[in-house]
Tab-separated table of C-alpha atoms in Angstrom:
chain	number	residue	atom	x	y	z
F	160	UNK	CA	72.613	-35.394	107.942
F	161	UNK	CA	70.490	-34.382	104.961
F	162	UNK	CA	69.682	-37.350	102.732
F	163	UNK	CA	70.026	-36.395	99.075
F	164	UNK	CA	69.087	-38.173	95.874
F	165	UNK	CA	71.002	-37.149	92.746
F	166	UNK	CA	69.361	-37.900	89.401
F	167	UNK	CA	72.304	-38.568	87.083
F	168	UNK	CA	72.670	-37.710	83.389
F	169	UNK	CA	72.450	-40.594	80.933
F	170	UNK	CA	75.858	-40.144	79.262
F	171	UNK	CA	79.248	-41.195	80.653
F	172	UNK	CA	80.942	-37.852	79.989
F	173	UNK	CA	78.156	-35.888	81.634
F	174	UNK	CA	78.243	-38.228	84.623
F	175	UNK	CA	81.941	-37.467	85.109
F	176	UNK	CA	81.236	-33.742	84.823
F	177	UNK	CA	78.769	-33.883	87.738
F	178	UNK	CA	81.488	-35.033	90.174
F	179	UNK	CA	82.408	-31.534	91.459
F	180	UNK	CA	78.714	-30.910	92.199
F	181	UNK	CA	78.554	-34.087	94.287
F	182	UNK	CA	81.774	-33.184	96.061
F	183	UNK	CA	80.271	-29.809	97.012
F	184	UNK	CA	77.066	-31.391	98.323
F	185	UNK	CA	78.981	-33.976	100.336
F	186	UNK	CA	81.297	-31.309	101.804
F	187	UNK	CA	78.335	-29.485	103.286
F	188	UNK	CA	77.112	-32.610	105.021
F	189	UNK	CA	74.724	-34.297	102.606
F	190	UNK	CA	74.571	-38.087	102.390
F	191	UNK	CA	74.482	-38.832	98.678
F	192	UNK	CA	72.588	-41.522	96.809
F	193	UNK	CA	72.852	-41.399	93.018
F	194	UNK	CA	70.110	-42.734	90.779
F	195	UNK	CA	71.673	-43.675	87.440
F	196	UNK	CA	71.055	-45.796	84.389
F	197	UNK	CA	73.126	-49.016	84.443
F	198	UNK	CA	75.560	-47.925	81.745
F	199	UNK	CA	76.731	-44.875	83.745
F	200	UNK	CA	76.417	-46.279	87.287
F	201	UNK	CA	80.088	-47.453	87.426
F	202	UNK	CA	81.230	-43.838	87.029
F	203	UNK	CA	79.537	-42.952	90.322
F	204	UNK	CA	81.178	-45.893	92.060
F	205	UNK	CA	84.475	-44.133	91.283
F	206	UNK	CA	83.347	-41.155	93.397
F	207	UNK	CA	84.142	-41.771	97.107
F	208	UNK	CA	81.613	-39.148	98.240
F	209	UNK	CA	78.723	-41.283	96.920
F	210	UNK	CA	77.272	-43.545	99.625
F	211	UNK	CA	74.950	-45.569	97.367
F	212	UNK	CA	74.140	-46.019	93.687
F	213	UNK	CA	70.632	-47.051	92.636
F	214	UNK	CA	70.543	-48.467	89.113
F	215	UNK	CA	67.360	-47.315	87.405
F	216	UNK	CA	65.311	-49.937	85.507
F	217	UNK	CA	64.593	-47.467	82.710
F	218	UNK	CA	65.426	-47.531	79.002
F	219	UNK	CA	65.969	-44.776	76.461
F	220	UNK	CA	62.766	-43.055	75.386
F	221	UNK	CA	59.267	-42.941	76.847
F	222	UNK	CA	58.059	-41.952	80.301
F	223	UNK	CA	57.760	-45.573	81.507
F	224	UNK	CA	55.147	-44.644	84.091
F	225	UNK	CA	54.802	-48.095	85.627
F	226	UNK	CA	58.526	-48.436	86.391
F	227	UNK	CA	58.737	-44.889	87.775
F	228	UNK	CA	55.695	-45.379	90.018
F	229	UNK	CA	57.067	-48.658	91.335
F	230	UNK	CA	60.475	-47.169	92.150
F	231	UNK	CA	58.893	-44.023	93.623
F	232	UNK	CA	56.964	-46.162	96.118
F	233	UNK	CA	60.170	-47.987	97.076
F	234	UNK	CA	62.116	-44.810	97.866
F	235	UNK	CA	59.270	-42.757	99.348
F	236	UNK	CA	60.356	-41.217	102.662
F	237	UNK	CA	64.056	-41.984	102.163
F	238	UNK	CA	65.223	-38.556	100.986
F	239	UNK	CA	64.991	-34.944	102.120
F	240	UNK	CA	66.002	-33.395	98.813
F	241	UNK	CA	66.743	-34.269	95.200
F	242	UNK	CA	69.086	-32.636	92.712
F	243	UNK	CA	68.073	-33.344	89.122
F	244	UNK	CA	71.001	-32.980	86.724
F	245	UNK	CA	69.289	-33.587	83.336
F	246	UNK	CA	66.883	-31.010	81.918
F	247	UNK	CA	64.249	-33.496	80.783
F	248	UNK	CA	60.692	-33.840	82.067
F	249	UNK	CA	61.044	-37.562	82.797
F	250	UNK	CA	64.164	-37.054	84.936
F	251	UNK	CA	62.138	-34.880	87.323
F	252	UNK	CA	59.211	-37.308	87.604
F	253	UNK	CA	60.690	-39.788	90.070
F	254	UNK	CA	61.544	-37.251	92.837
F	255	UNK	CA	58.074	-35.712	92.380
F	256	UNK	CA	56.253	-39.052	92.509
F	257	UNK	CA	58.296	-40.098	95.556
F	258	UNK	CA	57.228	-36.943	97.378
F	259	UNK	CA	60.762	-35.709	98.044
F	260	UNK	CA	60.162	-32.318	99.710
F	261	UNK	CA	62.932	-30.301	98.027
F	262	UNK	CA	63.564	-30.815	94.306
F	263	UNK	CA	66.255	-28.745	92.614
F	264	UNK	CA	66.927	-28.427	88.888
F	265	UNK	CA	67.008	-26.211	85.838
F	266	UNK	CA	63.811	-25.055	84.193
F	267	UNK	CA	63.079	-26.974	81.019
F	268	UNK	CA	60.569	-29.245	79.237
F	269	UNK	CA	57.506	-27.868	81.042
F	270	UNK	CA	58.573	-29.216	84.447
F	271	UNK	CA	57.834	-26.043	86.418
F	272	UNK	CA	55.492	-27.811	88.859
F	273	UNK	CA	57.832	-30.766	89.353
F	274	UNK	CA	60.607	-28.646	90.878
F	275	UNK	CA	60.509	-26.699	94.141
F	276	UNK	CA	63.747	-24.808	93.474
F	277	UNK	CA	64.313	-23.763	89.887
F	278	UNK	CA	67.403	-22.327	88.201
F	279	UNK	CA	67.059	-20.408	84.957
F	280	UNK	CA	68.420	-22.338	82.017
F	281	UNK	CA	71.031	-20.199	80.216
F	282	UNK	CA	70.141	-19.302	76.645
F	283	UNK	CA	71.812	-21.208	73.830
F	284	UNK	CA	75.259	-19.746	73.270
F	285	UNK	CA	75.446	-18.399	76.834
F	286	UNK	CA	75.706	-21.672	78.750
F	287	UNK	CA	78.953	-22.036	80.720
F	288	UNK	CA	81.162	-25.135	80.376
F	289	UNK	CA	79.191	-28.178	81.485
F	290	UNK	CA	81.094	-28.790	84.727
F	291	UNK	CA	80.230	-25.300	85.951
F	292	UNK	CA	76.665	-25.734	84.649
F	293	UNK	CA	76.171	-28.797	86.841
F	294	UNK	CA	78.053	-27.372	89.835
F	295	UNK	CA	75.757	-24.348	89.898
F	296	UNK	CA	72.971	-26.678	91.046
F	297	UNK	CA	74.698	-26.622	94.438
F	298	UNK	CA	73.778	-22.955	94.800
F	299	UNK	CA	77.433	-21.925	94.953
F	300	UNK	CA	78.676	-19.052	92.809
F	301	UNK	CA	82.394	-19.865	92.641
F	302	UNK	CA	82.101	-22.860	90.321
F	303	UNK	CA	84.181	-21.804	87.308
F	304	UNK	CA	87.330	-23.547	88.571
F	305	UNK	CA	85.665	-26.885	89.437
F	306	UNK	CA	87.460	-29.959	88.075
F	307	UNK	CA	86.197	-33.581	88.117
F	308	UNK	CA	88.128	-36.129	90.189
F	309	UNK	CA	87.611	-39.891	89.979
F	310	UNK	CA	89.172	-42.509	92.232
F	311	UNK	CA	89.458	-46.292	92.200
F	312	UNK	CA	91.141	-48.347	94.882
F	313	UNK	CA	94.467	-49.980	94.048
F	314	UNK	CA	92.843	-53.360	94.576
F	315	UNK	CA	90.055	-52.642	92.082
F	316	UNK	CA	92.549	-51.464	89.462
F	317	UNK	CA	94.903	-54.390	90.018
F	318	UNK	CA	92.028	-56.897	89.801
F	319	UNK	CA	90.895	-55.462	86.459
F	320	UNK	CA	94.426	-55.350	85.045
F	321	UNK	CA	95.109	-58.942	86.118
F	322	UNK	CA	91.917	-60.149	84.411
F	323	UNK	CA	92.907	-58.379	81.193
F	324	UNK	CA	96.608	-59.342	81.435
F	325	UNK	CA	97.784	-55.732	81.506
F	326	UNK	CA	100.590	-54.081	83.463
F	327	UNK	CA	100.142	-50.750	85.196
F	328	UNK	CA	101.692	-47.915	83.107
F	329	UNK	CA	102.727	-50.489	80.493
F	330	UNK	CA	100.432	-49.416	77.648
F	331	UNK	CA	98.737	-46.500	75.905
F	332	UNK	CA	94.963	-46.323	75.444
F	333	UNK	CA	93.149	-45.279	72.281
F	334	UNK	CA	89.422	-44.474	72.449
F	335	UNK	CA	88.571	-43.923	68.774
F	336	UNK	CA	84.789	-43.875	69.107
F	337	UNK	CA	82.363	-41.023	69.649
F	338	UNK	CA	78.648	-41.583	70.140
F	339	UNK	CA	77.488	-38.568	68.155
F	340	UNK	CA	78.946	-39.501	64.763
F	341	UNK	CA	81.809	-39.477	62.258
F	342	UNK	CA	82.345	-35.711	62.492
F	343	UNK	CA	83.717	-36.288	66.015
F	344	UNK	CA	85.986	-39.231	65.101
F	345	UNK	CA	89.647	-38.836	64.174
F	346	UNK	CA	90.283	-41.111	61.152
F	347	UNK	CA	91.022	-44.756	61.916
F	348	UNK	CA	94.016	-44.593	59.559
F	349	UNK	CA	95.511	-41.807	61.691
F	350	UNK	CA	95.013	-43.855	64.873
F	351	UNK	CA	96.675	-46.846	63.178
F	352	UNK	CA	99.625	-44.769	61.985
F	353	UNK	CA	100.115	-43.359	65.478
F	354	UNK	CA	99.911	-46.810	67.094
F	355	UNK	CA	102.632	-48.035	64.767
F	356	UNK	CA	104.940	-45.258	65.961
F	357	UNK	CA	104.623	-45.986	69.680
F	358	UNK	CA	107.048	-48.195	71.608
F	359	UNK	CA	104.552	-49.384	74.228
F	360	UNK	CA	101.516	-51.530	73.310
F	361	UNK	CA	98.166	-49.911	72.590
F	362	UNK	CA	94.841	-50.929	74.151
F	363	UNK	CA	91.716	-49.982	72.198
F	364	UNK	CA	88.593	-49.294	74.247
F	365	UNK	CA	85.022	-48.806	73.121
F	366	UNK	CA	81.559	-50.290	73.059
F	367	UNK	CA	80.587	-53.454	71.235
F	368	UNK	CA	79.329	-51.461	68.257
F	369	UNK	CA	82.778	-49.862	67.993
F	370	UNK	CA	84.559	-53.233	67.785
F	371	UNK	CA	84.762	-53.001	63.995
F	372	UNK	CA	86.207	-49.501	64.138
F	373	UNK	CA	88.815	-50.652	66.649
F	374	UNK	CA	89.615	-53.704	64.529
F	375	UNK	CA	90.280	-51.450	61.537
F	376	UNK	CA	92.973	-49.803	63.652
F	377	UNK	CA	94.423	-52.870	65.368
F	378	UNK	CA	94.506	-55.322	62.466
F	379	UNK	CA	96.907	-53.475	60.123
F	380	UNK	CA	99.212	-52.608	63.026
F	381	UNK	CA	99.274	-56.192	64.305
F	382	UNK	CA	99.996	-57.444	60.783
F	383	UNK	CA	103.302	-55.557	60.978
F	384	UNK	CA	103.901	-55.806	64.728
F	385	UNK	CA	102.076	-58.876	66.094
F	386	UNK	CA	100.340	-58.262	69.420
F	387	UNK	CA	101.094	-54.543	69.498
F	388	UNK	CA	97.391	-53.562	69.619
F	389	UNK	CA	94.860	-55.179	71.942
F	390	UNK	CA	91.277	-54.610	70.800
F	391	UNK	CA	89.076	-54.666	73.917
F	392	UNK	CA	86.068	-52.896	72.374
F	393	UNK	CA	82.966	-54.604	73.685
F	394	UNK	CA	85.052	-57.018	75.769
F	395	UNK	CA	85.232	-55.090	79.053
F	396	UNK	CA	82.718	-53.832	81.534
F	397	UNK	CA	82.674	-50.081	82.037
F	398	UNK	CA	84.212	-50.644	85.483
F	399	UNK	CA	87.126	-52.488	83.856
F	400	UNK	CA	87.511	-49.768	81.227
F	401	UNK	CA	87.761	-47.160	83.994
F	402	UNK	CA	90.542	-49.182	85.628
F	403	UNK	CA	92.396	-49.576	82.326
F	404	UNK	CA	92.324	-45.817	81.802
F	405	UNK	CA	93.327	-45.055	85.390
F	406	UNK	CA	96.510	-47.145	85.008
F	407	UNK	CA	97.621	-46.213	81.467
F	408	UNK	CA	100.699	-44.287	80.282
F	409	UNK	CA	98.494	-41.969	78.192
F	410	UNK	CA	95.260	-41.895	76.229
F	411	UNK	CA	94.303	-40.496	72.832
F	412	UNK	CA	90.599	-39.930	72.287
F	413	UNK	CA	87.968	-37.935	70.519
F	414	UNK	CA	85.528	-35.696	72.380
F	415	UNK	CA	83.781	-38.573	74.141
F	416	UNK	CA	82.785	-39.968	77.504
F	417	UNK	CA	86.101	-41.774	77.911
F	418	UNK	CA	87.893	-38.466	77.335
F	419	UNK	CA	86.183	-37.115	80.453
F	420	UNK	CA	86.960	-40.319	82.361
F	421	UNK	CA	90.664	-39.841	81.582
F	422	UNK	CA	90.449	-36.235	82.742
F	423	UNK	CA	88.833	-37.358	85.991
F	424	UNK	CA	91.725	-39.743	86.665
F	425	UNK	CA	94.308	-37.095	85.777
F	426	UNK	CA	96.184	-39.208	83.219
F	427	UNK	CA	98.219	-37.773	80.338
F	428	UNK	CA	95.851	-37.330	77.428
F	429	UNK	CA	95.437	-35.887	73.964
F	430	UNK	CA	91.851	-34.922	73.138
F	431	UNK	CA	91.052	-34.404	69.460
F	432	UNK	CA	88.123	-32.146	68.627
F	433	UNK	CA	86.401	-31.800	65.266
F	434	UNK	CA	82.757	-30.779	64.952
F	435	UNK	CA	82.318	-30.030	68.661
F	436	UNK	CA	83.910	-27.385	70.877
F	437	UNK	CA	86.397	-27.695	73.748
F	438	UNK	CA	85.044	-24.372	74.993
F	439	UNK	CA	81.910	-26.222	76.106
F	440	UNK	CA	83.112	-29.688	77.163
F	441	UNK	CA	86.900	-29.565	77.651
F	442	UNK	CA	88.895	-32.293	79.393
F	443	UNK	CA	89.571	-30.497	82.671
F	444	UNK	CA	92.942	-32.036	83.435
F	445	UNK	CA	96.353	-30.416	83.919
F	446	UNK	CA	97.901	-33.222	81.819
F	447	UNK	CA	95.478	-32.815	78.908
F	448	UNK	CA	96.351	-31.379	75.504
F	449	UNK	CA	93.479	-30.368	73.243
F	450	UNK	CA	93.980	-30.383	69.472
F	451	UNK	CA	91.390	-28.262	67.646
F	452	UNK	CA	92.247	-26.660	64.329
F	453	UNK	CA	89.657	-23.938	64.871
F	454	UNK	CA	92.047	-22.161	67.245
F	455	UNK	CA	95.295	-23.006	65.403
F	456	UNK	CA	96.579	-19.655	64.109
F	457	UNK	CA	99.023	-21.407	61.753
F	458	UNK	CA	96.433	-23.629	60.075
F	459	UNK	CA	95.312	-22.337	56.669
F	460	UNK	CA	92.789	-21.697	55.346
F	461	UNK	CA	91.098	-20.960	58.670
F	462	UNK	CA	88.466	-23.449	59.803
F	463	UNK	CA	85.535	-21.032	59.731
F	464	UNK	CA	82.983	-23.872	59.649
F	465	UNK	CA	83.883	-25.157	63.122
F	466	UNK	CA	82.226	-25.980	65.381
F	467	UNK	CA	79.298	-27.178	63.282
F	468	UNK	CA	77.994	-29.735	65.840
F	469	UNK	CA	76.886	-32.003	62.978
F	470	UNK	CA	77.107	-35.788	62.917
F	471	UNK	CA	78.589	-35.807	59.407
F	472	UNK	CA	80.618	-32.993	57.846
F	473	UNK	CA	78.075	-30.881	55.907
F	474	UNK	CA	80.832	-29.743	53.527
F	475	UNK	CA	82.086	-33.252	52.834
F	476	UNK	CA	85.768	-32.716	53.693
F	477	UNK	CA	86.045	-33.173	57.489
F	478	UNK	CA	89.217	-31.049	57.403
F	479	UNK	CA	88.841	-30.437	61.145
F	480	UNK	CA	89.907	-34.050	61.800
F	481	UNK	CA	91.688	-35.247	58.660
F	482	UNK	CA	94.263	-32.451	58.895
F	483	UNK	CA	95.371	-33.316	62.450
F	484	UNK	CA	98.246	-35.676	61.690
F	485	UNK	CA	99.703	-38.506	63.806
F	486	UNK	CA	103.073	-36.715	63.880
F	487	UNK	CA	101.383	-33.865	65.766
F	488	UNK	CA	100.031	-36.229	68.427
F	489	UNK	CA	103.015	-38.471	69.102
F	490	UNK	CA	105.257	-35.865	70.831
F	491	UNK	CA	102.418	-35.136	73.282
F	492	UNK	CA	102.279	-38.679	74.705
């Protein structure tokens, strides 16, 4: 059996989108070890085809030569090939330093000599959706229909729900954050209005730095309906957050990593897009509904500025998000 090391992306959503690639590699007989940063490692533990996850001791930024050399010595001789998902120079260094004979990845960031098998990086504007982009690293051509699939055992889900005092299918999830900026975030007031309309409780998920955002949604709702919103932002591990999403009635999110997690678990979801494009990173889930005013033929005046891919609306109105109303979302849950 060929022993393969997969160098994972550094973002949760991208990690989810690599799952079909890993499923393809496993199906052809490769034993998979994923090297991932700690904050995305739990995603790979929700992929049964992954035999081992190595948590990298790296931080954002810098080549961190000492840490890469040390880890390269530890894994030297363990792997026959490496598939490098990110396009960065530093992501290709570890397989090269460890002397892994076959190193596969896209050309980019002057790493020509670090790779033994190189795929041309599509020009900007011509790149396929990200799932297909990653799956193409397998060498297969029929990747357009690939869809991520995540799986947690019943025991793992039940343990997480018990710790958080939640009941399977007894709540909705809101994920109101988005790492890139405000131009990807549906207004907190809209989330709060929607929460107030729902019969089942709402669980708010996010990172610690999104706790304030989640509080601005939960607090006014709880003032009217005590205990209706549970703000868990910054209070769960990522593994627990995955379990909460896997067992929810539905989820409402922006274009974010947790949106892709929900798609991987196949739960009912509404994904709200503003400055970004669902043509590039859609939630690939039969139970997903995407709301994007760019493609709404009824919406006037047309949203010609979208997608702008900016952190903050350059025109100052953020119509792409403000004009998606809670009443449009509720019937979809």
